[in-house]
Coordinates of N, CA and C in Angstrom, one line a residue:
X55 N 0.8 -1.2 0.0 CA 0.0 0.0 0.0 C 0.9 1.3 0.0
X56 N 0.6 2.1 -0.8 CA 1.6 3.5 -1.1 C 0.6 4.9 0.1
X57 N 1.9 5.5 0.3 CA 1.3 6.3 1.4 C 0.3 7.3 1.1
X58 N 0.2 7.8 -0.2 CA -1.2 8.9 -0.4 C -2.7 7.7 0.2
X59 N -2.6 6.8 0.0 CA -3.8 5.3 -0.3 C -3.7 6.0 1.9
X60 N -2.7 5.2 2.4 CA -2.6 5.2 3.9 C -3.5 6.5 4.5
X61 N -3.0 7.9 4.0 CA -3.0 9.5 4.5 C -4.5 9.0 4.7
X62 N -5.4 8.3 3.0 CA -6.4 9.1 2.1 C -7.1 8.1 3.9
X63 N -6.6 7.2 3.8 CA -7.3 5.8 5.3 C -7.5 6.9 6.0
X64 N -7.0 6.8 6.8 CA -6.6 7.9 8.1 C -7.5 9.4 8.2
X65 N -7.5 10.2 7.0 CA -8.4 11.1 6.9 C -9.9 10.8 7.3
X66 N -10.0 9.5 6.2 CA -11.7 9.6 6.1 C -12.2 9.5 7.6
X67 N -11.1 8.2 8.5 CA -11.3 7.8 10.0 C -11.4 8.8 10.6
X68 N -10.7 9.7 10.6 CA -10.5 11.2 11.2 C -12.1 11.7 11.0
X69 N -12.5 11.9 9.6 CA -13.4 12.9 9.5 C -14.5 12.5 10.1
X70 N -15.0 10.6 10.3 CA -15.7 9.8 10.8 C -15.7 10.0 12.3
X71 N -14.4 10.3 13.0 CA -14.7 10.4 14.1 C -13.7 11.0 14.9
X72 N -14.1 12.3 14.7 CA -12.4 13.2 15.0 C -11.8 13.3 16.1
X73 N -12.7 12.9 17.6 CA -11.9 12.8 18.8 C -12.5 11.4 19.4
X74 N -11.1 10.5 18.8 CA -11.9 8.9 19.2 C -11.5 8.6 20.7
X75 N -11.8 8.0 21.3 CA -11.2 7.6 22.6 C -11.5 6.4 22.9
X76 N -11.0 5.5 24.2 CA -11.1 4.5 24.2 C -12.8 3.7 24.9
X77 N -13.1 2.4 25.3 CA -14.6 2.5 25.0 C -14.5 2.1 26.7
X78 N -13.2 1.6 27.0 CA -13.2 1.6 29.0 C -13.9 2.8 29.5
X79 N -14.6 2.6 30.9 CA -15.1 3.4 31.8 C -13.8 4.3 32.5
X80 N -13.2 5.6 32.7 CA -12.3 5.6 33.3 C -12.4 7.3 33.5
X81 N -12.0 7.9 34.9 CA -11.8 9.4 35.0 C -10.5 9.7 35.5
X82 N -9.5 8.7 36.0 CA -8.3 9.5 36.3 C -7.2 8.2 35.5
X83 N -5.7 8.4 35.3 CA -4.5 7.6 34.5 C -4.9 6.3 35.5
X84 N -5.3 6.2 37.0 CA -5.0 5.0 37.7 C -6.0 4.2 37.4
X85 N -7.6 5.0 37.2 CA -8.8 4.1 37.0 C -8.6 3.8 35.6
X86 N -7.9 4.5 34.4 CA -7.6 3.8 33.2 C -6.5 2.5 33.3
X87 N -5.7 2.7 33.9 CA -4.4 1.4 34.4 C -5.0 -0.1 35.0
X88 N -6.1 -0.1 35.8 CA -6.9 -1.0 36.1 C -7.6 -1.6 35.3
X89 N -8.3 -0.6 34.8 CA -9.5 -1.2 33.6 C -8.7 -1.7 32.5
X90 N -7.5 -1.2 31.6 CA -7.0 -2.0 30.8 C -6.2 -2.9 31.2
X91 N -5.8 -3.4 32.8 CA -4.7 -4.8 33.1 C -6.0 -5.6 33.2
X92 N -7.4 -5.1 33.6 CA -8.6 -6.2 33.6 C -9.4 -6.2 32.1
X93 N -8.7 -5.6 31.1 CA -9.3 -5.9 29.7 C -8.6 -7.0 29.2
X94 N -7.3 -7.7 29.3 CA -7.0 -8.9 28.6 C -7.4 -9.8 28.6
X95 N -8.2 -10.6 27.1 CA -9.2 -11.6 26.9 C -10.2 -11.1 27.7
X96 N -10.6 -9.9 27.6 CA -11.9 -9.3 27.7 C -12.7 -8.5 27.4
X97 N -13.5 -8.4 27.4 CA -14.2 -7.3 26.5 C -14.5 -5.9 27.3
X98 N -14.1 -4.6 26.8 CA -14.4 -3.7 27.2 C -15.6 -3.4 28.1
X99 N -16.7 -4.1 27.5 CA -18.5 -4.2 28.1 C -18.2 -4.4 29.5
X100 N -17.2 -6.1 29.4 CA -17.3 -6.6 30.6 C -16.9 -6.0 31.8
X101 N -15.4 -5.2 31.3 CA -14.5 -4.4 32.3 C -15.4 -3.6 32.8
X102 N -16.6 -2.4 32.1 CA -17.4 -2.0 32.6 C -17.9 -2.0 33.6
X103 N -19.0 -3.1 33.2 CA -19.7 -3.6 34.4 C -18.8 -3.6 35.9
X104 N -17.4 -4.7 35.6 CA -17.3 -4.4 36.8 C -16.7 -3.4 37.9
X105 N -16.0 -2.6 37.2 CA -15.2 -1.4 37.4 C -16.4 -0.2 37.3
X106 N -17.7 -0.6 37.1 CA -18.5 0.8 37.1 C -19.1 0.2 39.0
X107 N -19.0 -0.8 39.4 CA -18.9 -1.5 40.9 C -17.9 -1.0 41.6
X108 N -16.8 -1.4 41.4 CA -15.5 -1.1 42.0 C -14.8 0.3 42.4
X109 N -14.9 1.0 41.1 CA -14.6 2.4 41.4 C -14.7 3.4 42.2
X110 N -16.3 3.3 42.4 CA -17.5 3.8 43.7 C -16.4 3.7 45.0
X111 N -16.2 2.6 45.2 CA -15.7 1.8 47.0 C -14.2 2.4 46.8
X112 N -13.6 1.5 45.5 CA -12.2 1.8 45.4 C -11.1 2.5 44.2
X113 N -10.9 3.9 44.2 CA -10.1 3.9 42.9 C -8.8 4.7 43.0
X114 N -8.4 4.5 43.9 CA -6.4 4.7 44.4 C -5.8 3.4 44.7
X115 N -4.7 3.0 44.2 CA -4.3 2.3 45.2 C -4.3 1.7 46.7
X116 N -4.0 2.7 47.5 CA -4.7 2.5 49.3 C -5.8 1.8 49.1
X117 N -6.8 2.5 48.1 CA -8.4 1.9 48.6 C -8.1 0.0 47.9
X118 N -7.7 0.3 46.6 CA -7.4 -1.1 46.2 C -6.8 -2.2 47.0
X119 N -5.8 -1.9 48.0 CA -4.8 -2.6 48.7 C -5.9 -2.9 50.0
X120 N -6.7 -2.0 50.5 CA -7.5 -2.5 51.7 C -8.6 -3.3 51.3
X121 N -8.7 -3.5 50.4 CA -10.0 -4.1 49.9 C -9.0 -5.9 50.1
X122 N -7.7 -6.0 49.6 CA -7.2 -7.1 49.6 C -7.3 -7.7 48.4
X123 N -7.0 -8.9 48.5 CA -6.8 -10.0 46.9 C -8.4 -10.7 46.7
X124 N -8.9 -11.0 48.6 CA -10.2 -11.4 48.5 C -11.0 -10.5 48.0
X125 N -10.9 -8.8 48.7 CA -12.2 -8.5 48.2 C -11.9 -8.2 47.1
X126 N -10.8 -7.7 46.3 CA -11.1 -7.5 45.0 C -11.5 -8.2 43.9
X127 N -11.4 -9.9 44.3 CA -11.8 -10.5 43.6 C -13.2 -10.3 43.3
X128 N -14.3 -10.1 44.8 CA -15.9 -9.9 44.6 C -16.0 -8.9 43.8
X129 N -15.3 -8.2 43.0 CA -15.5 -7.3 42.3 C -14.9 -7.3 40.7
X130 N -14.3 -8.5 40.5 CA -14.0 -8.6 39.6 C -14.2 -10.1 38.9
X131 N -14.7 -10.9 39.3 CA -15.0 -12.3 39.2 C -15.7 -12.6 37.9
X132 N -16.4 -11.6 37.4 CA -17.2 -11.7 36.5 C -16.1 -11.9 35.3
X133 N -14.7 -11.4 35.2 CA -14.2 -10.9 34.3 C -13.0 -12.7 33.9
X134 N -12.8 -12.7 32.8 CA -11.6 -13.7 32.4 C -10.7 -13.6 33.6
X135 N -9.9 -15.1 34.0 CA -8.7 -14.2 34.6 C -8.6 -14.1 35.7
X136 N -9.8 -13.7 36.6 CA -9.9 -13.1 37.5 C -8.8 -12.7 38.9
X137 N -8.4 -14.1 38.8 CA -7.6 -14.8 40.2 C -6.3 -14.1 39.9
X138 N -5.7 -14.2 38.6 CA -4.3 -13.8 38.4 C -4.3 -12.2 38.0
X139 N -5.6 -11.4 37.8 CA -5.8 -10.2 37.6 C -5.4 -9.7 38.6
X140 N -6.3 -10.0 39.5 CA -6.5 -9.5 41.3 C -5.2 -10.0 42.0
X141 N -4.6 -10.7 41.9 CA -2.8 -10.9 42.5 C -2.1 -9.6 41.7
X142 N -2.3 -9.6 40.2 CA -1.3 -8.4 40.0 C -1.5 -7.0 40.1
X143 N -2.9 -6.7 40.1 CA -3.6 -5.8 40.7 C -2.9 -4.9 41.9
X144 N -3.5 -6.2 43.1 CA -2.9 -5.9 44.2 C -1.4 -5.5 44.1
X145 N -0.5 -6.2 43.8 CA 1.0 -6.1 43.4 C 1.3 -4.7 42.6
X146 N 0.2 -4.1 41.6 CA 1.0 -2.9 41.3 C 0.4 -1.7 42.1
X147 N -0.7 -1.7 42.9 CA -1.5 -0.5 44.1 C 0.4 -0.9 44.6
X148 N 0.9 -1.9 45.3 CA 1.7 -1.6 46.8 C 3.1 -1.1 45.8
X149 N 2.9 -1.1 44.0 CA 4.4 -0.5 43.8 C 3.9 0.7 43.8
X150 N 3.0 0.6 43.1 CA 2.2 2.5 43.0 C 2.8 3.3 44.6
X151 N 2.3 2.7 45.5 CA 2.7 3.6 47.1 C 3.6 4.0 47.4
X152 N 4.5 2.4 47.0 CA 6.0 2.7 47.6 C 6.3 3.0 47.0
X153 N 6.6 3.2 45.3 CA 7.7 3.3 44.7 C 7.3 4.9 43.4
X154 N 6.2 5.2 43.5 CA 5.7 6.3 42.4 C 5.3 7.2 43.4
X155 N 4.8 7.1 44.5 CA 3.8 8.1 45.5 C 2.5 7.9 45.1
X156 N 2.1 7.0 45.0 CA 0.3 6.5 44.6 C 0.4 7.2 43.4
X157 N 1.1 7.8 42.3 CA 0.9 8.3 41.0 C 1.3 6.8 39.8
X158 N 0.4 7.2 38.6 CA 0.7 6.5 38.1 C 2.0 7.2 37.0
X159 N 2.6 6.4 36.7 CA 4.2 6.7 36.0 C 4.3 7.1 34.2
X160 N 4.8 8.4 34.4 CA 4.4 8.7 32.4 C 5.5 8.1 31.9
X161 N 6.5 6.6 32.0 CA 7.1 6.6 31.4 C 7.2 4.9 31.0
X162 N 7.4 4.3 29.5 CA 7.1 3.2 29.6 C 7.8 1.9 30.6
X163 N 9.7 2.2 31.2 CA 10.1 1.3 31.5 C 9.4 0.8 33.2
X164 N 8.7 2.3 33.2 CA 8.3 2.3 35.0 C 6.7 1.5 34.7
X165 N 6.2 2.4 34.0 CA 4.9 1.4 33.6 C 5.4 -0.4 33.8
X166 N 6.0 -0.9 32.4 CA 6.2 -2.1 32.3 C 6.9 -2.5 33.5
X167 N 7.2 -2.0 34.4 CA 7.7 -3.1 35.7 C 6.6 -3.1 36.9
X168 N 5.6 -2.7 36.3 CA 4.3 -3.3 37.1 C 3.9 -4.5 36.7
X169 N 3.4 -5.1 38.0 CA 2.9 -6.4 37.2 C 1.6 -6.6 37.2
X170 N 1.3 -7.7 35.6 CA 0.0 -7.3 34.7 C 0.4 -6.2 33.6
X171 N 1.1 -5.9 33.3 CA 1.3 -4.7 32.5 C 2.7 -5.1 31.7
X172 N 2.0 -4.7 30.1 CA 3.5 -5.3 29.2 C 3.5 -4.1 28.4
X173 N 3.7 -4.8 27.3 CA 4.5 -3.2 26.5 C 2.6 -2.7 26.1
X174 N 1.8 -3.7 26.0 CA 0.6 -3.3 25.0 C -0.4 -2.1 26.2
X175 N -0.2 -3.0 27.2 CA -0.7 -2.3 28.8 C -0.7 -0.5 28.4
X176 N 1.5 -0.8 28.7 CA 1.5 0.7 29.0 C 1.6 1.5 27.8
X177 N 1.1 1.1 26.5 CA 1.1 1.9 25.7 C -0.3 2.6 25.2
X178 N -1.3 1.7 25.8 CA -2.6 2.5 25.9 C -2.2 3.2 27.2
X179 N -1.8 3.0 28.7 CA -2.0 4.3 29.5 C -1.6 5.6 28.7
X180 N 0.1 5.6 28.4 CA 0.5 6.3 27.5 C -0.2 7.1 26.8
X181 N -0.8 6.4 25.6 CA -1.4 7.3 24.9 C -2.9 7.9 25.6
X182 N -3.6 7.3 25.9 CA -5.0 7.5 26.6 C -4.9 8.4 27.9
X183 N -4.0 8.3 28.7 CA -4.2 9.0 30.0 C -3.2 9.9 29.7
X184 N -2.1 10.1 28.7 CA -1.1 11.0 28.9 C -1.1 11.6 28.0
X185 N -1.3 10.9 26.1 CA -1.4 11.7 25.2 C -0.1 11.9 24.2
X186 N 0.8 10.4 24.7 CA 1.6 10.1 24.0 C 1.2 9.4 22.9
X187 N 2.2 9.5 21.3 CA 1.7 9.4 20.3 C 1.9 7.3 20.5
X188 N 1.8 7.0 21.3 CA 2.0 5.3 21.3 C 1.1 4.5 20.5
X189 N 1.1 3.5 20.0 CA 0.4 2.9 19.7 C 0.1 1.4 19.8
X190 N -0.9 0.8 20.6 CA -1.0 0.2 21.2 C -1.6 -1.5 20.0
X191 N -0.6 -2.1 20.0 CA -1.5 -3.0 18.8 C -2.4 -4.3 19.5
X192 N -3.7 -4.5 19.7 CA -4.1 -5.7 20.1 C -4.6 -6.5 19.2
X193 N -5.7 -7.1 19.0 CA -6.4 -8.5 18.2 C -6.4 -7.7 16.8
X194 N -7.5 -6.6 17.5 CA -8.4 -5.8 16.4 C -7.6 -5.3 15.1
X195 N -6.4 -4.4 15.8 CA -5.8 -3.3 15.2 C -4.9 -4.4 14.3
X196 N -4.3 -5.4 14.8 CA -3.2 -7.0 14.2 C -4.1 -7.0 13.1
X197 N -5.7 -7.5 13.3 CA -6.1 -7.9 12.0 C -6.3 -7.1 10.7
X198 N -6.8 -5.3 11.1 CA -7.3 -4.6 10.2 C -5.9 -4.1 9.5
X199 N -4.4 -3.7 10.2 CA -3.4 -3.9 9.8 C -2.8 -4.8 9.0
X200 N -2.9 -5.8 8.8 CA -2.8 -6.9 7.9 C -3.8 -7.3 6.8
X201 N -5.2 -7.2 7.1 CA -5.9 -7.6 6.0 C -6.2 -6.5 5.3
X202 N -6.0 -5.3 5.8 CA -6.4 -4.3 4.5 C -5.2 -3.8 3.6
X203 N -3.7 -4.5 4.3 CA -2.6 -4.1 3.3 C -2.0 -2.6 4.0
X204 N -2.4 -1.8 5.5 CA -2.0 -1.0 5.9 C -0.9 -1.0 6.5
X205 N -0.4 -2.0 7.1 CA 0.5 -2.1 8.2 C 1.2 -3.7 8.4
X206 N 0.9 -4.5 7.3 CA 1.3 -6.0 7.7 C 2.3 -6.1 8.5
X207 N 2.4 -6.8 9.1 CA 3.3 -7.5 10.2 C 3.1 -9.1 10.8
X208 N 4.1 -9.9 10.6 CA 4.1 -11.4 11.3 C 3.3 -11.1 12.5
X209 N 3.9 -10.7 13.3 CA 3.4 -10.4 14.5 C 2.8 -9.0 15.3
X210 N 2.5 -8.6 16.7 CA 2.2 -7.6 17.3 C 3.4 -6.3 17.2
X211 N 4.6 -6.4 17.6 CA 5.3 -5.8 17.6 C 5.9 -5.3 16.1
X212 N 5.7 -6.1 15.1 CA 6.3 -5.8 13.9 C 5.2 -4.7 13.4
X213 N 4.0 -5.4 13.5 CA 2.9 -4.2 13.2 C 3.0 -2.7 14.0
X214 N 3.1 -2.8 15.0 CA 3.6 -1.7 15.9 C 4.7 -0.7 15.4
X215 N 5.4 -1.3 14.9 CA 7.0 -0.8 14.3 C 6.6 -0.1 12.9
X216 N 6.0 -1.2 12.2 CA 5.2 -0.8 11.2 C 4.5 0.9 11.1
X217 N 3.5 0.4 11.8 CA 2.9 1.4 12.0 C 3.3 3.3 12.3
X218 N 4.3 2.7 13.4 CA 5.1 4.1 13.9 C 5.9 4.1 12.5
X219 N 6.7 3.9 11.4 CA 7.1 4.3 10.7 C 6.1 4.6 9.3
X220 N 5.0 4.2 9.3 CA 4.3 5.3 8.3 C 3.0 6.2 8.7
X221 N 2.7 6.1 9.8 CA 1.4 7.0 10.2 C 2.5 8.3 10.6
X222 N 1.5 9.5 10.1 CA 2.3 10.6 9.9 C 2.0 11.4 11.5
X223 N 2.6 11.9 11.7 CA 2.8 12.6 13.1 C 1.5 13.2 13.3
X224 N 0.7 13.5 12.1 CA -0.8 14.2 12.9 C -1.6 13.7 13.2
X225 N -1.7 12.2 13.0 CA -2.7 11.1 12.9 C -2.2 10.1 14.0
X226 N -0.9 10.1 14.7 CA -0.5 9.5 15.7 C -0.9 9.2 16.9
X227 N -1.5 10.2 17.5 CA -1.9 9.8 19.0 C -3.6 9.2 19.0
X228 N -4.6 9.3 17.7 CA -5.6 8.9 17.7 C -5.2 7.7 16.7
X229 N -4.8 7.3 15.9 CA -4.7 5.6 15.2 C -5.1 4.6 15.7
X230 N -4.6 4.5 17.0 CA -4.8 3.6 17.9 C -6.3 3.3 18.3
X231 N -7.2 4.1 18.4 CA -8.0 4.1 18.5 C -9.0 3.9 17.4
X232 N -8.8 4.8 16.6 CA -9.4 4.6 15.1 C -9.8 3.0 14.2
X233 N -8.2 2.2 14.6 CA -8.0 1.1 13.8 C -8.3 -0.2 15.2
X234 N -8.6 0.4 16.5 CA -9.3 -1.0 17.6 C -10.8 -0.7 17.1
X235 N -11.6 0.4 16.7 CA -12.9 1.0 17.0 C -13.2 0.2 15.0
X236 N -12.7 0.2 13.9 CA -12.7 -0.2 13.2 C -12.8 -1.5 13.0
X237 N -11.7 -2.5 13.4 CA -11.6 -3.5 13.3 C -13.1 -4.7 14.6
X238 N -13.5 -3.9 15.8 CA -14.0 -3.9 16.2 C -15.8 -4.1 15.6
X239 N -15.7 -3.0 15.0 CA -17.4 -2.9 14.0 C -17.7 -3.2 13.2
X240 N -16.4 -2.6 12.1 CA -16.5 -3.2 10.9 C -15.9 -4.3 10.5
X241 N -14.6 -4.3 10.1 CA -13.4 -5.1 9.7 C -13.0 -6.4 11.0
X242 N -14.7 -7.0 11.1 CA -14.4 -8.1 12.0 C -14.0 -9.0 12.0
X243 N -13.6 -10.1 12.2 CA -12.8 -11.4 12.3 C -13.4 -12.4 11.2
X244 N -14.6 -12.4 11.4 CA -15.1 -13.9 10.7 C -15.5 -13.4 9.5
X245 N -16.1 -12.4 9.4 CA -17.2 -11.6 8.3 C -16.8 -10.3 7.9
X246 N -16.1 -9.6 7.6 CA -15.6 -8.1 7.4 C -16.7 -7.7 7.3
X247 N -17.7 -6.1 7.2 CA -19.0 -5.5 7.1 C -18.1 -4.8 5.8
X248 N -17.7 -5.0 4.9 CA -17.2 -4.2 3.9 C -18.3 -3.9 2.9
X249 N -19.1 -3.9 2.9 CA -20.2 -3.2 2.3 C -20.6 -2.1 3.0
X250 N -20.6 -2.0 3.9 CA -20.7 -0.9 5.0 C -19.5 0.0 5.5
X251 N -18.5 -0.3 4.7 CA -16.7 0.6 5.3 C -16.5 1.3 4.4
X252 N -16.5 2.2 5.3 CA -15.5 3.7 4.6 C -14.8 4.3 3.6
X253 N -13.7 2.9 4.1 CA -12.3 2.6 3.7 C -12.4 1.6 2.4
X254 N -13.4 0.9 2.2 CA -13.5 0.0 1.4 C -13.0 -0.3 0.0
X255 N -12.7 1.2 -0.8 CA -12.0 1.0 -2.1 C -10.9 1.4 -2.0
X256 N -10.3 1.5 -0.3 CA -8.9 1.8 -0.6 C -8.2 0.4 0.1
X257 N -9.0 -0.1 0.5 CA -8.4 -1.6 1.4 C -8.4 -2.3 0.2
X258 N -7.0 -3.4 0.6 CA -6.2 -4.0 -0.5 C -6.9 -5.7 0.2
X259 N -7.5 -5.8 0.5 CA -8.2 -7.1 1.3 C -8.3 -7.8 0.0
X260 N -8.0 -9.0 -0.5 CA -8.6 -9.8 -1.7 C -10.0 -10.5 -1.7
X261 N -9.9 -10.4 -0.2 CA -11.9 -11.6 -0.2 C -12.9 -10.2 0.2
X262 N -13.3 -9.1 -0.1 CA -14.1 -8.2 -0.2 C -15.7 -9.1 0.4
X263 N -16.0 -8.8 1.3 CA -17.8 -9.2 0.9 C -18.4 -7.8 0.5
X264 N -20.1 -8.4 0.8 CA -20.8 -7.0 0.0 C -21.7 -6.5 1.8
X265 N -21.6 -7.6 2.5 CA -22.2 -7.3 3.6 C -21.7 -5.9 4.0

């Protein structure tokens, strides 16, 4: 795919939806930090629900850490995971205290030495709570990067690399969002809605439906 084709992508997303954000419940960098270490193998909906519970009682670390491993689990049980969420959970409130001052950290190597948190973690805090141009690649963004010819990559990180070397500095700190919110509704897994996309005569996809 040649870059006028990429810009022409990226604009229409833009024009579709000029201040995208992410679809977690969240008001401060720490309630976003929770809700995305309890989004892996889960769905946004689900983090919801339970963090629209949790938040109310608990959303600093202190409040997190008194609640414990037990209670936090009544609060998150609903979600994949649960048991090994709520261990690392708990584990990054007591680095949060000791080691940041209950702040959450704008920088990736401090991010990634929490635990529950990898490079994909702290690259949505990043961009979402701080407004760094990061880009965060998960299921969604892996598939619509590859199947439409934008960003192919073997894997997560290659896409990532990808990506930061042709999305243009103005379109950077929203992409991420644009191409999870995409891949999400339209450009889905089993069925693409490409009768219904945007992007549709600029995606290089060979199996087009009309759905």
């Amino acid at each position: 795919m040649n870059q006028a084709k990429r810009i022409e992508i990226l604009t229409r997303l833009r024009n579709e939806n000029p201040h995208p954000t992410t679809e977690l419940n969240f008001s401060t960098p720490f309630e976003l930090l929770i809700a995305v270490i309890l989004s892996a193998q889960a769905t946004d909906k689900g983090v919801n629900k339970a963090t629209d519970k949790l938040f109310p009682v608990a959303n600093t670390p202190e409040a997190i850490l008194a609640l414990g491993v037990d209670g936090l689990k009544e609060y998150i049980k609903t979600i994949g995971l649960f048991n090994s969420k709520a261990e690392n959970i708990i584990k990054t409130c007591r680095d949060l205290v000791e080691k940041h001052h209950s702040q959450v950290p704008e920088n990736r190597e401090a991010l990634e030495a929490l635990a529950g948190v990898g490079r994909k973690t702290a690259n949505v805090v990043l961009n979402t709570a701080f407004g760094h141009p990061t880009i965060a690649v998960d299921t969604h963004i892996f598939r619509v990067a590859n199947r439409t010819g934008f960003a192919p990559g073997k894997d997560v990180v290659k896409v990532e690399e990808k990506l930061n070397k042709v999305v243009p500095s103005e379109f950077k700190v929203d992409v991420h969002h644009w191409l999870i919110l995409h891949g999400r509704y339209t450009c889905i897994a089993r069925k693409p809605r490409c009768g219904s996309c945007i992007i549709e005569d600029l995606c290089e996809y060979k199996e087009k439906t009309d759905f």
